[in-house]
mmCIF file of C-alpha atoms in Angstrom:
data_model
loop_
_atom_site.group_PDB
_atom_site.id
_atom_site.type_symbol
_atom_site.label_atom_id
_atom_site.label_comp_id
_atom_site.label_asym_id
_atom_site.label_seq_id
_atom_site.Cartn_x
_atom_site.Cartn_y
_atom_site.Cartn_z
ATOM 1 C CA LYS A 24 -16.818 -15.536 -16.864
ATOM 2 C CA GLN A 25 -18.609 -15.980 -13.549
ATOM 3 C CA GLU A 26 -20.977 -13.164 -12.624
ATOM 4 C CA VAL A 27 -22.971 -12.768 -9.427
ATOM 5 C CA THR A 28 -26.205 -10.785 -9.261
ATOM 6 C CA GLN A 29 -28.353 -9.767 -6.322
ATOM 7 C CA ILE A 30 -31.904 -8.523 -6.791
ATOM 8 C CA PRO A 31 -33.404 -6.342 -5.423
ATOM 9 C CA ALA A 32 -30.784 -3.701 -4.686
ATOM 10 C CA ALA A 33 -32.811 -2.491 -1.714
ATOM 11 C CA LEU A 34 -35.573 -3.896 0.455
ATOM 12 C CA SER A 35 -37.648 -2.390 3.263
ATOM 13 C CA VAL A 36 -39.787 -4.533 5.584
ATOM 14 C CA PRO A 37 -41.619 -4.074 8.890
ATOM 15 C CA GLU A 38 -40.139 -5.588 12.010
ATOM 16 C CA GLY A 39 -41.081 -9.226 12.593
ATOM 17 C CA GLU A 40 -41.469 -10.139 8.947
ATOM 18 C CA ASN A 41 -39.701 -13.172 7.472
ATOM 19 C CA LEU A 42 -37.765 -12.296 4.331
ATOM 20 C CA VAL A 43 -35.675 -13.805 1.561
ATOM 21 C CA LEU A 44 -32.675 -12.272 -0.170
ATOM 22 C CA ASN A 45 -31.716 -13.623 -3.570
ATOM 23 C CA CYS A 46 -28.359 -14.310 -5.202
ATOM 24 C CA SER A 47 -27.781 -15.751 -8.661
ATOM 25 C CA PHE A 48 -24.580 -16.807 -10.416
ATOM 26 C CA THR A 49 -24.007 -17.554 -14.089
ATOM 27 C CA ASP A 50 -21.714 -20.605 -13.868
ATOM 28 C CA SER A 51 -22.725 -23.580 -11.709
ATOM 29 C CA ALA A 52 -19.075 -24.582 -11.246
ATOM 30 C CA ILE A 53 -18.384 -23.069 -7.840
ATOM 31 C CA TYR A 54 -16.212 -24.159 -4.921
ATOM 32 C CA ASN A 55 -18.352 -22.483 -2.287
ATOM 33 C CA LEU A 56 -20.729 -19.591 -1.706
ATOM 34 C CA GLN A 57 -20.688 -17.156 1.181
ATOM 35 C CA TRP A 58 -23.090 -14.590 2.568
ATOM 36 C CA PHE A 59 -21.700 -11.470 4.233
ATOM 37 C CA ARG A 60 -23.164 -8.590 6.181
ATOM 38 C CA GLN A 61 -21.829 -5.033 5.813
ATOM 39 C CA ASP A 62 -22.830 -2.246 8.171
ATOM 40 C CA PRO A 63 -22.445 1.367 6.963
ATOM 41 C CA GLY A 64 -18.813 2.469 7.042
ATOM 42 C CA LYS A 65 -17.646 -0.920 8.243
ATOM 43 C CA GLY A 66 -15.958 -4.005 6.857
ATOM 44 C CA LEU A 67 -17.677 -7.252 5.981
ATOM 45 C CA THR A 68 -18.673 -9.944 8.450
ATOM 46 C CA SER A 69 -19.020 -13.510 7.251
ATOM 47 C CA LEU A 70 -22.484 -14.930 8.022
ATOM 48 C CA LEU A 71 -22.715 -18.314 6.354
ATOM 49 C CA LEU A 72 -20.551 -20.437 4.064
ATOM 50 C CA ILE A 73 -22.000 -23.213 1.919
ATOM 51 C CA GLN A 74 -19.707 -25.733 0.268
ATOM 52 C CA SER A 75 -20.604 -26.809 -3.277
ATOM 53 C CA SER A 76 -21.684 -30.232 -1.994
ATOM 54 C CA GLN A 77 -24.085 -28.758 0.575
ATOM 55 C CA ARG A 78 -27.670 -27.611 0.146
ATOM 56 C CA GLU A 79 -28.040 -25.281 3.108
ATOM 57 C CA GLN A 80 -26.493 -23.823 6.232
ATOM 58 C CA THR A 81 -28.185 -22.373 9.296
ATOM 59 C CA SER A 82 -27.076 -19.955 11.984
ATOM 60 C CA GLY A 83 -29.653 -18.695 14.450
ATOM 61 C CA ARG A 84 -32.388 -16.854 12.515
ATOM 62 C CA LEU A 85 -30.447 -17.134 9.259
ATOM 63 C CA ASN A 86 -30.736 -19.937 6.738
ATOM 64 C CA ALA A 87 -28.868 -20.006 3.441
ATOM 65 C CA SER A 88 -29.688 -22.418 0.649
ATOM 66 C CA LEU A 89 -27.757 -23.338 -2.463
ATOM 67 C CA ASP A 90 -29.042 -24.748 -5.759
ATOM 68 C CA LYS A 91 -26.031 -25.065 -8.032
ATOM 69 C CA SER A 92 -27.951 -26.449 -10.985
ATOM 70 C CA SER A 93 -30.111 -23.341 -11.199
ATOM 71 C CA GLY A 94 -27.324 -20.988 -10.151
ATOM 72 C CA ARG A 95 -29.180 -19.632 -7.140
ATOM 73 C CA SER A 96 -28.791 -19.069 -3.443
ATOM 74 C CA THR A 97 -31.206 -17.549 -0.967
ATOM 75 C CA LEU A 98 -30.671 -16.075 2.479
ATOM 76 C CA TYR A 99 -33.731 -16.458 4.677
ATOM 77 C CA ILE A 100 -34.017 -14.179 7.699
ATOM 78 C CA ALA A 101 -36.686 -15.153 10.203
ATOM 79 C CA ALA A 102 -38.497 -12.672 12.449
ATOM 80 C CA SER A 103 -36.540 -9.667 11.211
ATOM 81 C CA GLN A 104 -35.358 -7.018 13.674
ATOM 82 C CA PRO A 105 -34.191 -3.407 13.212
ATOM 83 C CA GLY A 106 -30.681 -4.625 14.071
ATOM 84 C CA ASP A 107 -30.744 -6.711 10.889
ATOM 85 C CA SER A 108 -30.635 -3.500 8.838
ATOM 86 C CA ALA A 109 -27.456 -3.683 6.752
ATOM 87 C CA THR A 110 -26.219 -4.546 3.274
ATOM 88 C CA TYR A 111 -26.033 -8.262 2.555
ATOM 89 C CA LEU A 112 -23.586 -9.516 -0.055
ATOM 90 C CA CYS A 113 -23.159 -12.943 -1.541
ATOM 91 C CA ALA A 114 -19.954 -14.155 -3.119
ATOM 92 C CA VAL A 115 -18.719 -17.311 -4.816
ATOM 93 C CA ILE A 116 -15.359 -18.938 -5.388
ATOM 94 C CA ALA A 117 -15.510 -20.030 -9.016
ATOM 95 C CA GLY A 118 -14.172 -23.368 -10.191
ATOM 96 C CA SER A 119 -13.414 -26.642 -8.453
ATOM 97 C CA SER A 120 -10.504 -25.642 -6.248
ATOM 98 C CA ASN A 121 -10.158 -23.352 -3.269
ATOM 99 C CA THR A 122 -8.453 -20.337 -4.854
ATOM 100 C CA GLY A 123 -9.822 -18.029 -2.194
ATOM 101 C CA LYS A 124 -10.735 -15.518 -4.910
ATOM 102 C CA LEU A 125 -14.268 -14.372 -4.197
ATOM 103 C CA ILE A 126 -16.576 -12.916 -6.847
ATOM 104 C CA PHE A 127 -19.125 -10.624 -5.203
ATOM 105 C CA GLY A 128 -22.621 -9.541 -6.049
ATOM 106 C CA GLN A 129 -23.626 -5.890 -5.708
ATOM 107 C CA GLY A 130 -25.464 -6.467 -2.442
ATOM 108 C CA THR A 131 -29.004 -5.959 -1.169
ATOM 109 C CA THR A 132 -29.511 -3.139 1.334
ATOM 110 C CA LEU A 133 -32.094 -4.181 3.903
ATOM 111 C CA GLN A 134 -34.025 -1.790 6.130
ATOM 112 C CA VAL A 135 -36.152 -3.246 8.901
ATOM 113 C CA LYS A 136 -38.588 -0.657 10.249
ATOM 114 C CA PRO A 137 -39.614 -0.751 13.927
ATOM 115 C CA ASN B 25 -6.854 -10.192 19.273
ATOM 116 C CA ALA B 26 -6.947 -7.298 16.765
ATOM 117 C CA GLY B 27 -7.742 -9.341 13.618
ATOM 118 C CA VAL B 28 -7.108 -7.352 10.420
ATOM 119 C CA THR B 29 -5.968 -3.749 10.863
ATOM 120 C CA GLN B 30 -5.945 -1.218 8.029
ATOM 121 C CA THR B 31 -4.416 2.245 8.000
ATOM 122 C CA PRO B 32 -5.222 4.977 7.196
ATOM 123 C CA LYS B 33 -9.018 4.993 7.512
ATOM 124 C CA PHE B 34 -9.369 8.041 5.278
ATOM 125 C CA ARG B 35 -7.071 9.744 2.811
ATOM 126 C CA ILE B 36 -7.355 12.406 0.131
ATOM 127 C CA LEU B 37 -4.776 12.358 -2.654
ATOM 128 C CA LYS B 38 -4.071 14.635 -5.561
ATOM 129 C CA ILE B 39 -3.808 13.191 -9.063
ATOM 130 C CA GLY B 40 -0.336 11.745 -9.619
ATOM 131 C CA GLN B 41 0.546 11.350 -5.951
ATOM 132 C CA SER B 42 1.617 8.017 -4.496
ATOM 133 C CA MET B 43 0.688 6.308 -1.262
ATOM 134 C CA THR B 44 0.639 2.977 0.525
ATOM 135 C CA LEU B 45 -2.332 1.436 2.275
ATOM 136 C CA GLN B 46 -1.170 -0.692 5.173
ATOM 137 C CA CYS B 47 -2.716 -4.014 6.223
ATOM 138 C CA THR B 48 -1.652 -6.174 9.171
ATOM 139 C CA GLN B 49 -3.169 -9.345 10.575
ATOM 140 C CA ASP B 50 -2.276 -11.106 13.805
ATOM 141 C CA MET B 51 -4.019 -14.442 13.175
ATOM 142 C CA ASN B 52 -1.090 -16.116 11.374
ATOM 143 C CA HIS B 53 -3.212 -16.443 8.212
ATOM 144 C CA ASN B 54 -1.371 -17.388 5.050
ATOM 145 C CA TYR B 55 -3.933 -15.962 2.607
ATOM 146 C CA MET B 56 -4.338 -12.194 2.313
ATOM 147 C CA TYR B 57 -6.369 -10.135 -0.148
ATOM 148 C CA TRP B 58 -6.995 -6.583 -1.267
ATOM 149 C CA TYR B 59 -10.442 -5.641 -2.562
ATOM 150 C CA ARG B 60 -11.935 -2.344 -3.697
ATOM 151 C CA GLN B 61 -15.593 -1.389 -3.398
ATOM 152 C CA ASP B 62 -17.091 1.331 -5.547
ATOM 153 C CA PRO B 63 -20.409 2.940 -4.514
ATOM 154 C CA GLY B 64 -23.361 0.584 -4.924
ATOM 155 C CA MET B 65 -21.139 -2.208 -6.157
ATOM 156 C CA GLY B 66 -19.746 -5.432 -4.814
ATOM 157 C CA LEU B 67 -16.100 -5.925 -3.994
ATOM 158 C CA LYS B 68 -13.526 -6.579 -6.704
ATOM 159 C CA LEU B 69 -10.249 -8.384 -6.067
ATOM 160 C CA ILE B 70 -7.107 -6.325 -6.736
ATOM 161 C CA TYR B 71 -4.277 -8.586 -5.561
ATOM 162 C CA TYR B 72 -3.903 -11.571 -3.306
ATOM 163 C CA SER B 73 -1.158 -13.554 -1.592
ATOM 164 C CA VAL B 74 -1.002 -17.188 -0.504
ATOM 165 C CA GLY B 75 2.006 -16.696 1.733
ATOM 166 C CA ALA B 76 5.087 -14.613 2.392
ATOM 167 C CA GLY B 77 6.913 -13.859 -0.849
ATOM 168 C CA ILE B 78 4.017 -14.963 -3.092
ATOM 169 C CA THR B 79 1.576 -12.539 -4.701
ATOM 170 C CA ASP B 80 -0.703 -12.653 -7.711
ATOM 171 C CA LYS B 81 -3.078 -10.412 -9.628
ATOM 172 C CA GLY B 82 -6.788 -10.375 -9.108
ATOM 173 C CA GLU B 83 -9.518 -8.957 -11.307
ATOM 174 C CA VAL B 84 -8.490 -5.252 -11.270
ATOM 175 C CA PRO B 85 -4.701 -4.977 -10.622
ATOM 176 C CA ASN B 86 -3.833 -2.064 -12.934
ATOM 177 C CA GLY B 87 -2.431 0.952 -11.101
ATOM 178 C CA TYR B 88 -1.549 -1.000 -7.961
ATOM 179 C CA ASN B 89 1.362 -2.957 -6.562
ATOM 180 C CA VAL B 90 1.739 -5.229 -3.547
ATOM 181 C CA SER B 91 4.445 -7.003 -1.587
ATOM 182 C CA ARG B 92 4.374 -9.697 1.081
ATOM 183 C CA SER B 93 7.648 -9.812 2.971
ATOM 184 C CA THR B 94 6.097 -11.221 6.166
ATOM 185 C CA THR B 95 3.065 -13.332 7.013
ATOM 186 C CA GLU B 96 1.528 -10.432 8.935
ATOM 187 C CA ASP B 97 1.802 -7.545 6.469
ATOM 188 C CA PHE B 98 0.350 -6.997 2.998
ATOM 189 C CA PRO B 99 0.696 -3.346 1.894
ATOM 190 C CA LEU B 100 -1.022 -2.005 -1.243
ATOM 191 C CA ARG B 101 0.768 0.745 -3.155
ATOM 192 C CA LEU B 102 -0.743 3.270 -5.548
ATOM 193 C CA GLU B 103 2.023 4.756 -7.664
ATOM 194 C CA LEU B 104 0.263 7.470 -9.702
ATOM 195 C CA ALA B 105 -3.138 8.138 -8.202
ATOM 196 C CA ALA B 106 -6.014 8.671 -10.632
ATOM 197 C CA PRO B 107 -9.647 9.709 -9.978
ATOM 198 C CA SER B 108 -10.724 6.198 -11.031
ATOM 199 C CA GLN B 109 -8.989 4.888 -7.908
ATOM 200 C CA THR B 110 -11.394 6.744 -5.640
ATOM 201 C CA SER B 111 -12.926 3.879 -3.696
ATOM 202 C CA VAL B 112 -13.086 2.065 -0.396
ATOM 203 C CA TYR B 113 -10.324 -0.494 -0.031
ATOM 204 C CA PHE B 114 -10.662 -3.615 2.096
ATOM 205 C CA CYS B 115 -7.948 -5.975 3.206
ATOM 206 C CA ALA B 116 -8.888 -9.526 4.231
ATOM 207 C CA SER B 117 -7.184 -12.680 5.397
ATOM 208 C CA SER B 118 -8.000 -16.346 5.753
ATOM 209 C CA PRO B 119 -6.328 -19.490 7.050
ATOM 210 C CA THR B 120 -5.377 -22.305 4.705
ATOM 211 C CA ILE B 121 -8.079 -24.646 5.928
ATOM 212 C CA SER B 122 -8.980 -27.336 3.471
ATOM 213 C CA GLY B 123 -12.643 -27.180 2.529
ATOM 214 C CA ALA B 124 -13.331 -23.797 4.037
ATOM 215 C CA ASN B 125 -12.261 -20.266 3.386
ATOM 216 C CA VAL B 126 -13.897 -17.893 5.826
ATOM 217 C CA LEU B 127 -12.503 -14.408 5.407
ATOM 218 C CA THR B 128 -11.802 -11.849 8.110
ATOM 219 C CA PHE B 129 -12.037 -8.296 6.808
ATOM 220 C CA GLY B 130 -10.502 -5.077 7.970
ATOM 221 C CA ALA B 131 -12.671 -1.979 8.527
ATOM 222 C CA GLY B 132 -11.664 -0.413 5.214
ATOM 223 C CA SER B 133 -9.697 2.585 3.939
ATOM 224 C CA ARG B 134 -11.634 5.301 2.123
ATOM 225 C CA LEU B 135 -9.514 6.954 -0.576
ATOM 226 C CA THR B 136 -10.464 10.032 -2.574
ATOM 227 C CA VAL B 137 -8.347 11.196 -5.515
ATOM 228 C CA LEU B 138 -8.923 14.774 -6.630
#
């Protein structure tokens, strides 16, 4: 059974610091992996989607990498800002076909201090 | 363009009561999903639908029912509310795009069962 884990559960950094959020999954057979942002009391916003054949995706100050063989993904945030404070969740679609059924990690809550 | 709309935003139920969480999307997406999120946890899939008239169980379907009579609407029904169903419920939708599956989430419905 596919399981997704995010460590640490919480992270606090000073403004301007570059940081890395980690995501690990137990089964390398995934269709794709997504990173989401969740603000308190709000729904999820999709940040980046990496297909199983890709190694990384970039959007602005965000860069997500995928290493299927080791079952890991990282989300790199450059020059962090207080507005980046939120919970970040990763999720995978297990298997070789696009079932659309995401398996989520528990999330990492990020606080960027001014 | 409203995206995914969920109602109600908040609800308190007594044990044994029934209710329906409403979800509507205006993006003509075929795929729709219901997730629940318990405190400090990731999202877990309850039910999903790949089109009008087609629904299937997710990871945690017990105690819930769904229907999909139109492309736009995907209501989630709780028949006999239990304290274990206290959670935040998210509805999401996605288009049937081959090779990608970016989800659009609603803002969530917070349910408390006492």
